[in-house]
Short mmCIF file of C-alpha atoms and ligand atoms in Angstrom, two decimals:
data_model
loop_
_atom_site.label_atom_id
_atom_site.label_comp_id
_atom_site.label_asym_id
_atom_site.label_seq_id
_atom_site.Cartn_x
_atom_site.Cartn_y
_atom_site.Cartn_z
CA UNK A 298 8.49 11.70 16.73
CA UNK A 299 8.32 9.02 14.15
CA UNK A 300 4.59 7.83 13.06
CA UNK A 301 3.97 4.49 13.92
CA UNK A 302 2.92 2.39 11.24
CA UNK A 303 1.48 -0.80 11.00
CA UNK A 304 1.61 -2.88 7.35
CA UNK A 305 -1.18 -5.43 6.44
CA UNK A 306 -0.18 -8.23 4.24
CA UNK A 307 -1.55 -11.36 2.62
CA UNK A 308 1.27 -12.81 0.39
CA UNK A 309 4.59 -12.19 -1.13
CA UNK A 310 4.80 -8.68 0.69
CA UNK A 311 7.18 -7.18 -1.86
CA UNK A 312 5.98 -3.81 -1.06
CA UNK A 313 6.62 -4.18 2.99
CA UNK A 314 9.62 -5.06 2.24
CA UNK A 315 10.61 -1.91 0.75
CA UNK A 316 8.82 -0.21 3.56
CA UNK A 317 10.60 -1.85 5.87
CA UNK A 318 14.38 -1.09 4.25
CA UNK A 319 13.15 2.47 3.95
CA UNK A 320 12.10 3.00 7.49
CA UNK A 321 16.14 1.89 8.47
CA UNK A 322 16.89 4.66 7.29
CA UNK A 323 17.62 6.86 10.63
CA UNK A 324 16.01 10.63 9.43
CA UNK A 325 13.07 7.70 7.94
CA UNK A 326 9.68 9.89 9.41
CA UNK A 327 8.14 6.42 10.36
CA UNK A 328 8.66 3.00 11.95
CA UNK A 329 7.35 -0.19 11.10
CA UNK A 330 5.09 -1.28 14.36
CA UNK A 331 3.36 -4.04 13.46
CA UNK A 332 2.98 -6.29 10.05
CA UNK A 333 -0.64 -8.41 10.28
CA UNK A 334 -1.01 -11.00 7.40
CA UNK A 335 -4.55 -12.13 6.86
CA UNK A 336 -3.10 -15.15 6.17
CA UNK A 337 -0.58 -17.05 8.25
CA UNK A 338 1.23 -19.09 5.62
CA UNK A 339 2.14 -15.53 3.32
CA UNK A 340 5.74 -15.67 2.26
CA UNK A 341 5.82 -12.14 3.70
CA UNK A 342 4.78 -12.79 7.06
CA UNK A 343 7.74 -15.14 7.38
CA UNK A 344 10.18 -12.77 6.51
CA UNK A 345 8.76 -9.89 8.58
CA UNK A 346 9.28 -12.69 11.42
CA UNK A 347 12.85 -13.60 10.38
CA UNK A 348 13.71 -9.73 10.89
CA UNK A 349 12.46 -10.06 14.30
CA UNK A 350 9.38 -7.59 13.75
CA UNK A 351 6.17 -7.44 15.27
CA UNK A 352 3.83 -9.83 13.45
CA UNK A 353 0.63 -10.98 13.76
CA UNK A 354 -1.47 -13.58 11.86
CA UNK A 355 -5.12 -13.33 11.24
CA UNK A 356 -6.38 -15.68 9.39
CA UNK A 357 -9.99 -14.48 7.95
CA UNK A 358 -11.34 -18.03 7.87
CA UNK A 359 -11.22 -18.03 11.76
CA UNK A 360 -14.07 -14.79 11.95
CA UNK A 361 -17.31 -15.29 11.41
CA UNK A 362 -18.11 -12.04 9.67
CA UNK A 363 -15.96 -9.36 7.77
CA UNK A 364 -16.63 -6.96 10.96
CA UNK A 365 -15.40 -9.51 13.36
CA UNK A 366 -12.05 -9.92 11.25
CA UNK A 367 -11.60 -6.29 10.65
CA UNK A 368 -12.52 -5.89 14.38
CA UNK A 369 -9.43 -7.78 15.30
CA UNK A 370 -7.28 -6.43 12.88
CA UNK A 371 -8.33 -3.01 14.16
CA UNK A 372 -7.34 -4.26 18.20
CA UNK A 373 -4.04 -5.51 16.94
CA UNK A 374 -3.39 -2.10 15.07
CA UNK A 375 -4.72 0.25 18.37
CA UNK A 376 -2.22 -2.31 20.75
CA UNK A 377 0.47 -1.64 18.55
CA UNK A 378 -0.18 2.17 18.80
CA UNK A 379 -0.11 2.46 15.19
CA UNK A 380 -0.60 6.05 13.87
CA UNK A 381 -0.86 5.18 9.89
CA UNK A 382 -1.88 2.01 8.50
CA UNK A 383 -0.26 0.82 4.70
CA UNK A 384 -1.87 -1.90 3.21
CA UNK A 385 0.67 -3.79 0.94
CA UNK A 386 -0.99 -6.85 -1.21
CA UNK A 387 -3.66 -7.38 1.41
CA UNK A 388 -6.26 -9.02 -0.23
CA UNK A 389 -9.31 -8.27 2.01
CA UNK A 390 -12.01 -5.73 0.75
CA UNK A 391 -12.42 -3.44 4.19
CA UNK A 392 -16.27 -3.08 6.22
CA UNK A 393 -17.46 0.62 5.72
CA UNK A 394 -16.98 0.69 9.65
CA UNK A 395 -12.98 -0.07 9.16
CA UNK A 396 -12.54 2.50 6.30
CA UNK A 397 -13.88 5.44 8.32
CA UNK A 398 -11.69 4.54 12.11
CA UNK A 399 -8.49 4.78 9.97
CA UNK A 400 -9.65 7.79 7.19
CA UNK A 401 -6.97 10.00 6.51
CA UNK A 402 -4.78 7.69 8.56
CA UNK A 403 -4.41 4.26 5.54
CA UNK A 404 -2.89 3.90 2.38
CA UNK A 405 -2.87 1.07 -0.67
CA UNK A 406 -0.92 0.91 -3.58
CA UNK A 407 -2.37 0.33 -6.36
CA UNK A 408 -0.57 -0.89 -9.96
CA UNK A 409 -1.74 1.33 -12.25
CA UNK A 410 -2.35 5.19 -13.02
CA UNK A 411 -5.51 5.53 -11.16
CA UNK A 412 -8.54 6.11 -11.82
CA UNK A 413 -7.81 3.39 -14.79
CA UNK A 414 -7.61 -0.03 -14.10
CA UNK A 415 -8.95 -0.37 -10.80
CA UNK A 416 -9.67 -3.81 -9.19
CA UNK A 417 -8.39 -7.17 -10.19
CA UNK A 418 -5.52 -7.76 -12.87
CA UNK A 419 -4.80 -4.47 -13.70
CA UNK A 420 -1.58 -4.87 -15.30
CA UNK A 421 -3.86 -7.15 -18.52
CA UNK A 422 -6.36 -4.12 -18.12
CA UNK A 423 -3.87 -2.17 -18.77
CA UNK A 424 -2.61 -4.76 -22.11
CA UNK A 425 -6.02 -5.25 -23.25
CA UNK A 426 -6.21 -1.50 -23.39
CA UNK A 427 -3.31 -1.05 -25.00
CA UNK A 428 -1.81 1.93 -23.41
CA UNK A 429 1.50 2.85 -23.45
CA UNK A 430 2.07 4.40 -20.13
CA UNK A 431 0.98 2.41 -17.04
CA UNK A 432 2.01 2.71 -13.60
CA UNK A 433 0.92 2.77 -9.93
CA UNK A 434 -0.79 4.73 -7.48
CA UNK A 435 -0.56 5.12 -4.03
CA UNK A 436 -3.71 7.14 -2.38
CA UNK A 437 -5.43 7.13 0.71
CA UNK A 438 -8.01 4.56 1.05
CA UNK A 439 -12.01 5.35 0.86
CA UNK A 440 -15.25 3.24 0.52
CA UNK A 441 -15.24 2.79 -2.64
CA UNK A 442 -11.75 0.08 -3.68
CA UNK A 443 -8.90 2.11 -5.53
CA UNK A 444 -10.58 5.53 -5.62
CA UNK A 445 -9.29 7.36 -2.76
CA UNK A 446 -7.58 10.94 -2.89
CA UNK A 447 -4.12 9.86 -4.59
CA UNK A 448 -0.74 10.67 -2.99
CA UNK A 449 1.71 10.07 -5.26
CA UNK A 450 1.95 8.11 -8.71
CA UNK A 451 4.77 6.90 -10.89
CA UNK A 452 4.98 6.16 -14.91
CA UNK A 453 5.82 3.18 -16.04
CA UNK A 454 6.16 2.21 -19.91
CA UNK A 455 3.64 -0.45 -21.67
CA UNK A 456 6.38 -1.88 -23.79
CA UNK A 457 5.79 -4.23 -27.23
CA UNK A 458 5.83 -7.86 -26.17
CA UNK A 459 4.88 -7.24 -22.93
CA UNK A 460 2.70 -9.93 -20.92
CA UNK A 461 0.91 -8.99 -17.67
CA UNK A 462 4.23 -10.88 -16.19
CA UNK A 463 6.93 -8.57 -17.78
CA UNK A 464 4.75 -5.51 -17.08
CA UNK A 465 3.91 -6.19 -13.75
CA UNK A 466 7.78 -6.81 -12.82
CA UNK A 467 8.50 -3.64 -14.67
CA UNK A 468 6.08 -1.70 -11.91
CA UNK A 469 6.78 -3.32 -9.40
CA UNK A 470 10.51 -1.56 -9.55
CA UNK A 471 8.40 1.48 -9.25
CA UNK A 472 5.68 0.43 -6.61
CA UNK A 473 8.97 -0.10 -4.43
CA UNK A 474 10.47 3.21 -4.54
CA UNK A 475 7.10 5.45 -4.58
CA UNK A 476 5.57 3.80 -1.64
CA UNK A 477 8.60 4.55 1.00
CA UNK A 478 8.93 8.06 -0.50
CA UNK A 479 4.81 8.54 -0.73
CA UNK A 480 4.52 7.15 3.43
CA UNK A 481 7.14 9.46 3.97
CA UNK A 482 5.18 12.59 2.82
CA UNK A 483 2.23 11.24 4.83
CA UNK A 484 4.22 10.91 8.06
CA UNK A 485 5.99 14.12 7.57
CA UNK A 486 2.32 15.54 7.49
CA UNK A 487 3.45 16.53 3.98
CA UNK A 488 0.20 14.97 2.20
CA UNK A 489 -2.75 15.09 3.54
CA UNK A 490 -6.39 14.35 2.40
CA UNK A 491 -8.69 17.10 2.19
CA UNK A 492 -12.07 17.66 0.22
CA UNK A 493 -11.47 14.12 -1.87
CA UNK A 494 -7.96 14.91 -2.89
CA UNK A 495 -4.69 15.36 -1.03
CA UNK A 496 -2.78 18.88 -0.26
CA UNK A 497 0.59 19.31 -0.22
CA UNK A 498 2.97 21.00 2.20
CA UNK A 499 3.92 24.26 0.79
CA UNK A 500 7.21 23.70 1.78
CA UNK A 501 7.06 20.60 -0.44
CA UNK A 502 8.40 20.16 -4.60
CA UNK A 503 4.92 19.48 -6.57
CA UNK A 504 7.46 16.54 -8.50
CA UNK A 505 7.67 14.90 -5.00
CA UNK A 506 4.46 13.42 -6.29
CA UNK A 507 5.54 12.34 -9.66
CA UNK A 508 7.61 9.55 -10.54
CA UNK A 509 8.36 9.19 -13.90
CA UNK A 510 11.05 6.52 -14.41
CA UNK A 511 13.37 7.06 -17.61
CA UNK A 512 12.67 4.20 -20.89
C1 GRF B 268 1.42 -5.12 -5.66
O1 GRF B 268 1.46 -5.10 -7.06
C2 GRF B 268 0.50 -4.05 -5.15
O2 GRF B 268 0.50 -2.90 -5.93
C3 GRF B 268 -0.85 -4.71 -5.20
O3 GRF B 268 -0.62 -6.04 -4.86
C4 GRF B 268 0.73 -6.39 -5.15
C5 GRF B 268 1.32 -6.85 -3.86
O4 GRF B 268 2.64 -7.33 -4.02
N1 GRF B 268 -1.79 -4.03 -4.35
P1 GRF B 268 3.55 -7.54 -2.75
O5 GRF B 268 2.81 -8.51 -1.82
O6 GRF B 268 3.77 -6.21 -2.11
O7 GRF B 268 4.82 -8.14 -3.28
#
């Protein structure tokens, strides 16, 4: 049976995208159910339409609280019979209540190598640091924003000249493979999170958590 996911957007929705190609795939472990943008004009919620998938629009603005909004997003999710939830450039920091219905069961990417460069702009973080390996992160989401027990991760150079711009296109590349592949371990019950990190399958390659694209 494939795990039924539902995607939360807010904007471009790059990364649904690429969850969406990925779950064509017919041996795919999950299926897109739903895709709820917290806001109704996002350039991704219009394509998710034009494919003729399940959408709904939330806009925040229109709940008085953080609990009422999450409280609909959460209906929308359960009436979808969604099994894993994969948030995807949604730009809405979760109620407490919200993280613990769906823990174990929702993901994030993040773009960077957690635990550095958490929060906003990470990709200037990252420049103003001056590293030379970057990358991104997906990992189970927890209380506290970007910290949760990580899935997967992929490398991606810092190279000279670089502006967050160049950098973030360059990780992007990588955001879009390691996200299908990382949901994939998840659904295949591959990955799961246990004691504030995530075990393996031991049928499972320890690289099928490591990306680390060529220069
Ligand atoms: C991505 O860089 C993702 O890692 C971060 O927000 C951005 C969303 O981009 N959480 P998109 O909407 O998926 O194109």
């Amino acid at each position: 049976m494939k795990k039924r996911v539902g995607i939360l957007i807010s904007g471009r929705g790059s990364n649904m995208m690429a969850l969406v190609e990925a779950a064509q795939a017919p041996d795919y472990p999950a299926e897109i159910a739903v895709v709820i943008s917290s806001n109704p004009t996002a350039p991704g919620l219009a394509w998710a339409q034009q494919r003729g998938l399940p959408t709904v629009a939330l806009h925040h603005k229109a709940y008085p609280s953080r609990e009422a909004f999450d409280d609909a997003v959460h209906a929308e999710l359960v009436k979808a019979r969604v099994d894993l939830v994969a948030l995807a450039g949604f730009m809405r920091i979760q109620s407490g209540a919200f993280v613990r219905r769906w823990a174990g069961r929702q993901l994030n990417i993040h773009p960077s190598l957690l635990p550095l460069f958490k929060g906003l702009h990470p990709h200037q973080q990252a420049l103003d640091a001056r590293v030379k390996l970057s990358g991104c992160t997906v990992h189970f989401v927890t209380e506290e924003m970007d910290s949760g027990p990580i899935v997967a991760q992929a490398a991606v150079p810092v190279l000279e000249g670089d502006t967050a711009d160049t950098l973030s296109k360059r990780i992007l590349v990588a955001e879009h493979k390691l996200y299908p592949h990382a949901l994939a371990l998840v659904a295949r019950g591959q990955a799961t999170a246990e004691g504030g990190g995530v075990t393996l399958g031991a049928t499972e390659d320890p690289a099928a958590q490591l990306f680390s694209p060529q220069l």
